[in-house]
PDB file of C-alpha atoms and ligand atoms in Angstrom:
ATOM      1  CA  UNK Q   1    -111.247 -23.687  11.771  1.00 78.00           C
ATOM      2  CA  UNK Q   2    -114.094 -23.593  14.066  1.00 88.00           C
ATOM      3  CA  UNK Q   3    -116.808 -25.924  13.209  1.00 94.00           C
ATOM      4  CA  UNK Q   4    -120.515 -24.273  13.062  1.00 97.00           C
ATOM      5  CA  UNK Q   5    -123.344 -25.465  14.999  1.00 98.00           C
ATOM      6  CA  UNK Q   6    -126.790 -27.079  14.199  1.00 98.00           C
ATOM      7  CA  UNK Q   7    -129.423 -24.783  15.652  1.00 98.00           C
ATOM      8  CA  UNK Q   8    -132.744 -26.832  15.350  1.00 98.00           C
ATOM      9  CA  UNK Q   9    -136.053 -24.860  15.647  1.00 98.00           C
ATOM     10  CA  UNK Q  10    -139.471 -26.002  16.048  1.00 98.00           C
ATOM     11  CA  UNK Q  11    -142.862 -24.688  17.279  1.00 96.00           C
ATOM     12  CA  UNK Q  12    -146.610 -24.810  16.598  1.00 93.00           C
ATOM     13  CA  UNK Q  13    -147.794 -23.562  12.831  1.00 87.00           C
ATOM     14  CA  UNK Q  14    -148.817 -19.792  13.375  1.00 87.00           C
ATOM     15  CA  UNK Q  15    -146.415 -18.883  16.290  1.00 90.00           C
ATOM     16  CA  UNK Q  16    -143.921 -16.780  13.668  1.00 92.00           C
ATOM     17  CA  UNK Q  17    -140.773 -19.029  14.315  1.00 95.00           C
ATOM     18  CA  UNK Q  18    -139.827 -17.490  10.157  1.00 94.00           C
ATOM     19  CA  UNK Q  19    -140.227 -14.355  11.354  1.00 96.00           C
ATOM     20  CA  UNK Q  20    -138.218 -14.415  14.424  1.00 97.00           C
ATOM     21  CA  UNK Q  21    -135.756 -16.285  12.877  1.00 97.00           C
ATOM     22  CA  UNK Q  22    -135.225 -13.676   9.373  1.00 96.00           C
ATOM     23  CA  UNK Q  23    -134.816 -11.334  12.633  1.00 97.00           C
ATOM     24  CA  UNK Q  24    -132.236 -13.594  13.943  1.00 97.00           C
ATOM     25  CA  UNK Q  25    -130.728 -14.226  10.966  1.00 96.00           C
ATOM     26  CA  UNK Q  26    -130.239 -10.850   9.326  1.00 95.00           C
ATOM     27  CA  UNK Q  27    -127.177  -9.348   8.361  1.00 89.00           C
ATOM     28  CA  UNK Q  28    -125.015 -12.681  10.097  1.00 94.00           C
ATOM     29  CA  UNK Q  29    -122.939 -14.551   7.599  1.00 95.00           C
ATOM     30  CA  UNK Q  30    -122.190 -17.244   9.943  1.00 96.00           C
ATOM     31  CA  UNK Q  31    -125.815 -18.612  10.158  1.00 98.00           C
ATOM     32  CA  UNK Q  32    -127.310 -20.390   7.351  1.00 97.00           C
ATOM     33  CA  UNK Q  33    -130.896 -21.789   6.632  1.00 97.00           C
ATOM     34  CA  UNK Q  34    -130.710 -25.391   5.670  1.00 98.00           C
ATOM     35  CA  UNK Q  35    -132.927 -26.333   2.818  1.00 98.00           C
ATOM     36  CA  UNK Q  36    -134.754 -29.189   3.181  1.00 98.00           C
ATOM     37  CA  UNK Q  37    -136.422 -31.721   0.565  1.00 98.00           C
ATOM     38  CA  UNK Q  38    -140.149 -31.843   0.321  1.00 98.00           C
ATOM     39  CA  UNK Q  39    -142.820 -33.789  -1.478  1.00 98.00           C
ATOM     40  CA  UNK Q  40    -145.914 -31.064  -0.922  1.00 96.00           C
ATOM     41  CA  UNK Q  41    -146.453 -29.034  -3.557  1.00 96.00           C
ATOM     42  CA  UNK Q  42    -145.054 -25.826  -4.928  1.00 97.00           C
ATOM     43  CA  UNK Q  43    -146.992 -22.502  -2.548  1.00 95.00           C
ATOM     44  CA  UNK Q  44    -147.219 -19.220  -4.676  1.00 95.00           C
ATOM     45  CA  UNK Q  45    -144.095 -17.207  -3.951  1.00 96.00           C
ATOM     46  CA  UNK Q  46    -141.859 -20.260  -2.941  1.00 96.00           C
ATOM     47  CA  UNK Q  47    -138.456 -21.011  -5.313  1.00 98.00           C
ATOM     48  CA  UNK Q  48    -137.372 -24.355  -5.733  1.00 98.00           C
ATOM     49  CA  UNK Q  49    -133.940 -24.946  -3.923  1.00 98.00           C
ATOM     50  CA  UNK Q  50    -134.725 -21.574  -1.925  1.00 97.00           C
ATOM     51  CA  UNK Q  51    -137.477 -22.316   0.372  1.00 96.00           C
ATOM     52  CA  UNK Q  52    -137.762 -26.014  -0.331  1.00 98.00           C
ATOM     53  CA  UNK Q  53    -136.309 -28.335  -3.149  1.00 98.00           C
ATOM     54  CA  UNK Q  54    -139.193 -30.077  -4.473  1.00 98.00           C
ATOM     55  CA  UNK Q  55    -139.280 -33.310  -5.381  1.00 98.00           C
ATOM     56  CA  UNK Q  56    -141.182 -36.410  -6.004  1.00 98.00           C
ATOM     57  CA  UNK Q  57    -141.858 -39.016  -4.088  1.00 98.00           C
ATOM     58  CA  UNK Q  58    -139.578 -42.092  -5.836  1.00 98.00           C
ATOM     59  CA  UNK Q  59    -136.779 -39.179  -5.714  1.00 98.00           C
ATOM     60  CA  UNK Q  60    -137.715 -38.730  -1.932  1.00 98.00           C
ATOM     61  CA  UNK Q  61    -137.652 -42.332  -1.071  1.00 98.00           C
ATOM     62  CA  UNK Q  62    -134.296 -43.279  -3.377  1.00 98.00           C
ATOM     63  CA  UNK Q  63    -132.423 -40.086  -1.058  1.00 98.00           C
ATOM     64  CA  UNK Q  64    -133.911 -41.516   1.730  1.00 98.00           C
ATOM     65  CA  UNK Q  65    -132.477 -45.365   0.622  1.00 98.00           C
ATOM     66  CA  UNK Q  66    -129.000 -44.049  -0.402  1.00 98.00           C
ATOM     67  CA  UNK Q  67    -128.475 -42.277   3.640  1.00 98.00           C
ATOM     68  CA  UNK Q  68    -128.557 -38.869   2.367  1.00 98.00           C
ATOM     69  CA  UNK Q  69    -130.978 -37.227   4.901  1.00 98.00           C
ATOM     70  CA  UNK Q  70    -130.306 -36.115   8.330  1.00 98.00           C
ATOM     71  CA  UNK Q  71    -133.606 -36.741   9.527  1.00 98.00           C
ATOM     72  CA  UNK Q  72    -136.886 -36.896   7.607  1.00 98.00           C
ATOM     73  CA  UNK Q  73    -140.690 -37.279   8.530  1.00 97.00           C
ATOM     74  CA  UNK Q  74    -143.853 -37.399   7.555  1.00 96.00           C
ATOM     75  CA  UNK Q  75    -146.321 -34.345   8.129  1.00 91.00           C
ATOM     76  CA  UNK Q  76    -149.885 -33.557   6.696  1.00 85.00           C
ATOM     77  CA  UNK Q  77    -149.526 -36.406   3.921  1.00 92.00           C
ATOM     78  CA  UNK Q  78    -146.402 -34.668   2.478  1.00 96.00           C
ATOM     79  CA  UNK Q  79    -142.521 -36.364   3.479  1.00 98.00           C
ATOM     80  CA  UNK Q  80    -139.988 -33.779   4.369  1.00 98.00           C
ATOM     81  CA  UNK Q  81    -136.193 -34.157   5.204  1.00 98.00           C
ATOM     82  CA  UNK Q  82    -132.890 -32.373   5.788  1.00 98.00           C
ATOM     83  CA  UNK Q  83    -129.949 -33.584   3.005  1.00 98.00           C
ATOM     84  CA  UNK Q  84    -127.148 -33.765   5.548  1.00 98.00           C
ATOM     85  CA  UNK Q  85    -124.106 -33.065   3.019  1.00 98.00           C
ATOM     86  CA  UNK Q  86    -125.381 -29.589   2.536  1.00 98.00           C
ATOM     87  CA  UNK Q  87    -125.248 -29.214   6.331  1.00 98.00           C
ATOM     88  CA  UNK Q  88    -121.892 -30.469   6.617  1.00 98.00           C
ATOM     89  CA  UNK Q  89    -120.150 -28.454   4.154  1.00 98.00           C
ATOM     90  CA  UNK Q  90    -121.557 -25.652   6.384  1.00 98.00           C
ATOM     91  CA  UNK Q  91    -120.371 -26.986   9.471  1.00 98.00           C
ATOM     92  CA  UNK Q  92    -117.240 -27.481   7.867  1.00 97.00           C
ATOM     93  CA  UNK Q  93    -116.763 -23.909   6.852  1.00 97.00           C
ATOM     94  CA  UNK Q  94    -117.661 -22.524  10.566  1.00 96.00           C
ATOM     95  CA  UNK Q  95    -121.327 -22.046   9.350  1.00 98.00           C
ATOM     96  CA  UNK Q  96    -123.955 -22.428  11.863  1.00 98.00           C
ATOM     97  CA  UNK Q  97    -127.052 -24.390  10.020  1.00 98.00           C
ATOM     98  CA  UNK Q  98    -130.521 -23.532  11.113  1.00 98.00           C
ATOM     99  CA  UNK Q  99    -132.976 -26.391  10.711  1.00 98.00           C
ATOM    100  CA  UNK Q 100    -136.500 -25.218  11.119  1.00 98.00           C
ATOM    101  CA  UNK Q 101    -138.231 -28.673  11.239  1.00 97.00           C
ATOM    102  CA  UNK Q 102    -141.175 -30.423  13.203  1.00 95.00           C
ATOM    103  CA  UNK Q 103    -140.899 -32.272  16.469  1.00 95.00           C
ATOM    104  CA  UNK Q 104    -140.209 -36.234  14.574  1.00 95.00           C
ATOM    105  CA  UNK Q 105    -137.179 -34.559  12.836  1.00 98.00           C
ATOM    106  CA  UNK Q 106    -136.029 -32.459  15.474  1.00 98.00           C
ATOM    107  CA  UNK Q 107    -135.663 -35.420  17.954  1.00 97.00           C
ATOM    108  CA  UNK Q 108    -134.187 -37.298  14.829  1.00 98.00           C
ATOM    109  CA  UNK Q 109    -131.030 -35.052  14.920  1.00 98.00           C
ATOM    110  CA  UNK Q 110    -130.725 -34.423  18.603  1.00 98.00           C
ATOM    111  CA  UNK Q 111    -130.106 -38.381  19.180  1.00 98.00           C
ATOM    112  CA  UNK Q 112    -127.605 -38.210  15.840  1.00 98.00           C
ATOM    113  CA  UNK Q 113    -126.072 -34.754  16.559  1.00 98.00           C
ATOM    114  CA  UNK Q 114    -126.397 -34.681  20.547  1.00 97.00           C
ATOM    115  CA  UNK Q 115    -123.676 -30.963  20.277  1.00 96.00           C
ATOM    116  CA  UNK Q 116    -127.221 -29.811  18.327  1.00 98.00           C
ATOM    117  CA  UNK Q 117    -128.522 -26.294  19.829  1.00 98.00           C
ATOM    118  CA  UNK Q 118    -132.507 -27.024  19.839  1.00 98.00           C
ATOM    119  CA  UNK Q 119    -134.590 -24.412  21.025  1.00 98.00           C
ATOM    120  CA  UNK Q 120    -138.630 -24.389  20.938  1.00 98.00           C
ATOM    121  CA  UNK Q 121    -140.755 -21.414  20.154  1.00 98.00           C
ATOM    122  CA  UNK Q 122    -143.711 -21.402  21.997  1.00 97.00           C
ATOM    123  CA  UNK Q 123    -146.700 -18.973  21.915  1.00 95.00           C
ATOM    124  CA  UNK Q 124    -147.212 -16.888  25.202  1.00 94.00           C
ATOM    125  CA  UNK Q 125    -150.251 -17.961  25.719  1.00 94.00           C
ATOM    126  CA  UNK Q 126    -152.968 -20.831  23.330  1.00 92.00           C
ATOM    127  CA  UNK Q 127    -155.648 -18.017  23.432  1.00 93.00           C
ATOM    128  CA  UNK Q 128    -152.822 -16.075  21.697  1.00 91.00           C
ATOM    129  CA  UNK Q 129    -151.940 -18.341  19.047  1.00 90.00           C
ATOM    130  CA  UNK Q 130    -155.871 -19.225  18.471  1.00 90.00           C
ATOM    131  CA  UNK Q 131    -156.069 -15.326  17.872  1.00 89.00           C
ATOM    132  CA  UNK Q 132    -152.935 -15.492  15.534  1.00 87.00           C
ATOM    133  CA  UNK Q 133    -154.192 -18.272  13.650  1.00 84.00           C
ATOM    134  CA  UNK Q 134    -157.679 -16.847  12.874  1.00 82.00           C
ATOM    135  CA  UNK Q 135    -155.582 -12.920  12.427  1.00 75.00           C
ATOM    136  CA  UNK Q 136    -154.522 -14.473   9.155  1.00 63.00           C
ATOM    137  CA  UNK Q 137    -157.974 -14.092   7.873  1.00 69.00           C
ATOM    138  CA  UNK Q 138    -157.695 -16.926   5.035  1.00 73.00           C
ATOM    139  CA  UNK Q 139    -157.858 -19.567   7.290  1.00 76.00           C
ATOM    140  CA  UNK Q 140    -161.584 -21.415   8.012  1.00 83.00           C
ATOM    141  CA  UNK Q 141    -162.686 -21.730  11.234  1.00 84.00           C
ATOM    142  CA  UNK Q 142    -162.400 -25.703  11.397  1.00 86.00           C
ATOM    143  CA  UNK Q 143    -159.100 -25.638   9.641  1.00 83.00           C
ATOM    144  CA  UNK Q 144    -157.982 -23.145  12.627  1.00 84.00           C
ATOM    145  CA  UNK Q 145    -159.218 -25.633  15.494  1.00 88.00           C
ATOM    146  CA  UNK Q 146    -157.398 -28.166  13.883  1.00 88.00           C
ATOM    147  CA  UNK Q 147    -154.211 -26.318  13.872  1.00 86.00           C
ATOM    148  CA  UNK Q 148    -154.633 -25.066  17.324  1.00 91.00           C
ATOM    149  CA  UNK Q 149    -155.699 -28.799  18.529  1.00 92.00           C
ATOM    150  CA  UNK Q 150    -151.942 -29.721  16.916  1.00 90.00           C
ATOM    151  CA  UNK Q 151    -150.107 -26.725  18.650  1.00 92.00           C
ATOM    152  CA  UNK Q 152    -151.264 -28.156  21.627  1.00 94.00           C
ATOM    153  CA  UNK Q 153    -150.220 -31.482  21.006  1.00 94.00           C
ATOM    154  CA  UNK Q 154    -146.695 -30.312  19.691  1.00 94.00           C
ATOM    155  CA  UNK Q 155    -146.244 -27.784  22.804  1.00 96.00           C
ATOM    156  CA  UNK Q 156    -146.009 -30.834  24.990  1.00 96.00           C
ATOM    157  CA  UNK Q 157    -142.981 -31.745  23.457  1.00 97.00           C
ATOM    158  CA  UNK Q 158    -140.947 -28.583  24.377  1.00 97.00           C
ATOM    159  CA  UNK Q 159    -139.184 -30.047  27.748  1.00 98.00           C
ATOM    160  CA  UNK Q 160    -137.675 -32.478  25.039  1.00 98.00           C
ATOM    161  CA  UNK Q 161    -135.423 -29.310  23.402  1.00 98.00           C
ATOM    162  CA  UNK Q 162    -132.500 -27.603  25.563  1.00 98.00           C
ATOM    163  CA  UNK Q 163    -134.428 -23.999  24.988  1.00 98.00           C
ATOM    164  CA  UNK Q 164    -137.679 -22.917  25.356  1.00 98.00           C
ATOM    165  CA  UNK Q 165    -138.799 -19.203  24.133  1.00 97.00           C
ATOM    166  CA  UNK Q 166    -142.273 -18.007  24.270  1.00 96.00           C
ATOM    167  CA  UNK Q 167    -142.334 -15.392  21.223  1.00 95.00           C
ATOM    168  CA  UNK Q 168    -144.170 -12.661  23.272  1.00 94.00           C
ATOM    169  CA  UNK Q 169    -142.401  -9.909  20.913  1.00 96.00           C
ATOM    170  CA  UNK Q 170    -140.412 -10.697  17.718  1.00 96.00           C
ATOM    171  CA  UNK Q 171    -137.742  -8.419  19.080  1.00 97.00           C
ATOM    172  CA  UNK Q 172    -137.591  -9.762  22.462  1.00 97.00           C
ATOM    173  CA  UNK Q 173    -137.768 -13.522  21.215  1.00 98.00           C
ATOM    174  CA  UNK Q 174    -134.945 -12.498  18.222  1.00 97.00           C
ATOM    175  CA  UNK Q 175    -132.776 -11.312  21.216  1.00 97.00           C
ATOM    176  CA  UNK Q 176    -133.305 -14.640  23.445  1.00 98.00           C
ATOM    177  CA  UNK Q 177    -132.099 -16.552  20.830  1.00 98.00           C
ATOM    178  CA  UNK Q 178    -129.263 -14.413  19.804  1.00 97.00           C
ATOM    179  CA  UNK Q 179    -128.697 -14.749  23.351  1.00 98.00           C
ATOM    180  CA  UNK Q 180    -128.745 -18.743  23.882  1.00 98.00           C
ATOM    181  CA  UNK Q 181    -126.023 -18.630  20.612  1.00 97.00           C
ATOM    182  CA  UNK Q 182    -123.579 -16.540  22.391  1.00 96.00           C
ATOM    183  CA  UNK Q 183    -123.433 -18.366  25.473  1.00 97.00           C
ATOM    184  CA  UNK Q 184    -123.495 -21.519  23.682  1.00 97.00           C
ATOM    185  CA  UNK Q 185    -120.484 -20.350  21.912  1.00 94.00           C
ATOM    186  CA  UNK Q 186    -118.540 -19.956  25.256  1.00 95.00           C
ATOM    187  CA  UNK Q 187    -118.953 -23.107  26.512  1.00 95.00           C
ATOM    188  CA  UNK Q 188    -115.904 -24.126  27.494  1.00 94.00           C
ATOM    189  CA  UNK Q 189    -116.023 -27.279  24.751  1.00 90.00           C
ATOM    190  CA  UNK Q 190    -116.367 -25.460  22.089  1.00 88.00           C
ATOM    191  CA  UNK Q 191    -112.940 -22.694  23.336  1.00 84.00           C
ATOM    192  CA  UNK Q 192    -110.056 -23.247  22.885  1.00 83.00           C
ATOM    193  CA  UNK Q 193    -107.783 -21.098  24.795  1.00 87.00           C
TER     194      UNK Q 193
HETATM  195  P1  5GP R   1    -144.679 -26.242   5.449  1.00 96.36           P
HETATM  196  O1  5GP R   1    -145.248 -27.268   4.516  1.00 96.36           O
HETATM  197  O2  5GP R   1    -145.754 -25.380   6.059  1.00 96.36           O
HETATM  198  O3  5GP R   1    -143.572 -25.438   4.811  1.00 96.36           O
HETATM  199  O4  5GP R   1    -143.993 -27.041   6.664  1.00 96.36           O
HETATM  200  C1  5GP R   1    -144.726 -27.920   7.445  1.00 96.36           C
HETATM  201  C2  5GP R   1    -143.894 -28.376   8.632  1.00 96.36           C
HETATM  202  O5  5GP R   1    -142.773 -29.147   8.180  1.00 96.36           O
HETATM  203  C3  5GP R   1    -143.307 -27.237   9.468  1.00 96.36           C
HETATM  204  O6  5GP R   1    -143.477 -27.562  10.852  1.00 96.36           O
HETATM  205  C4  5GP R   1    -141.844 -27.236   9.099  1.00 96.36           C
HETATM  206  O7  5GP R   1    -141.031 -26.757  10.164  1.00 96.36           O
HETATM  207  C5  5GP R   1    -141.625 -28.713   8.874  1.00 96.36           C
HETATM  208  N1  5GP R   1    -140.445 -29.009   8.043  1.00 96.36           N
HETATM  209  C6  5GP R   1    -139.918 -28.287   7.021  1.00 96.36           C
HETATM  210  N2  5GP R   1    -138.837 -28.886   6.531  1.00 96.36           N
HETATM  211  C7  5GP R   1    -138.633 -30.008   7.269  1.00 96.36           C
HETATM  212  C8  5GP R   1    -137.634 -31.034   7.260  1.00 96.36           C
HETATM  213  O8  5GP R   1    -136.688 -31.055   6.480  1.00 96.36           O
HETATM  214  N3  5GP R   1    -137.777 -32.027   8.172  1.00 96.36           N
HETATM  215  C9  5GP R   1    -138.795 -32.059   9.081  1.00 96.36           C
HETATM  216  N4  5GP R   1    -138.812 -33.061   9.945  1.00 96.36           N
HETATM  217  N5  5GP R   1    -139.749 -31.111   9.120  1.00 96.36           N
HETATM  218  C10 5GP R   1    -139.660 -30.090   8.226  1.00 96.36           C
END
């Protein structure tokens, strides 16, 4: 059978990479979200082993000890990582994996998985994202310079992925990347004839 890929995605906090990619993702059995292990706490309306699993740190540390993540890192004080035999039973089946991680990880897995798809979502413009960041309403202003001050620093890593897509509409931005997996799929590596 066809092995699936690994589709990494990364961009700044506020630029809707979750919502383009629940467009992307809709209604296709052969992609999968991989879950990934966290030490941050619990958010209101998150499920343990849906959005996250959640664990403790000595539990974080002993996975990382006994080679069971793909890639981890540290972000905002919190340790997050991708448990690679979850992704590889999806592979396996001919299930594409989408791992929605920051930069550190992200370059983790392209230098282990070099056949990885990564694509970067970048806003269309910072003035944009500043205005997305504050749209949320709950957010403080210093909190949103911070965050913007970041998404600067992490948009400079985007020549470092294969794809780059500004998310000027979700629609148009769902369609890119719909579009990068199709003709990734042709490649003539990955066809047998
Ligand atoms: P949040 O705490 O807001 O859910 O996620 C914070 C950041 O961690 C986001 O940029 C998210 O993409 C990233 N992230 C989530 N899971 C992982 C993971 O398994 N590995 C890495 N390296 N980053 C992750």
């Amino acid at each position: 059978m066809k092995q699936g890929r690994i589709i990494i995605v990364s961009g700044p906090s506020g630029v809707g990479k979750g919502t383009v990619l629940k467009e992307v993702m809709k209604d296709d059995p052969s992609l999968r979200f991989s879950v990934s292990a966290t030490t941050r706490a619990i958010r209101p309306g998150e499920i343990d082993g849906v959005h996250y699993f959640f664990i403790d740190k000595p539990r974080f540390e002993a996975m990382l000890q006994n080679n069971e993540m793909l890639e981890h890192a540290e972000y905002a004080g919190n340790y997050y990582g991708t448990p690679e035999k979850a992704v590889d039973e999806a592979l396996s089946q001919g299930i594409s994996v989408v791992l929605e991680i920051e930069v550190q990880g992200a370059l983790q897995v392209m230098r282990r998985r070099p056949d990885a798809i990564s694509i970067f979502i970048a806003p269309p413009s910072f003035e944009e994202l500043a205005r997305r960041l504050n749209g949320r309403g709950d957010t403080p202003p210093d909190v949103a310079a911070e965050r913007l001050r970041i998404a600067v620093e992490e948009c400079k890593n985007a020549p470092k992925y294969k794809y780059t897509i500004i998310n000027d509409t979700v629609s148009e931005a769902a369609a890119k990347i719909r579009a990068i997996l199709t003709a990734e799929a042709c490649r003539s590596e990955y066809t047998t004839i």
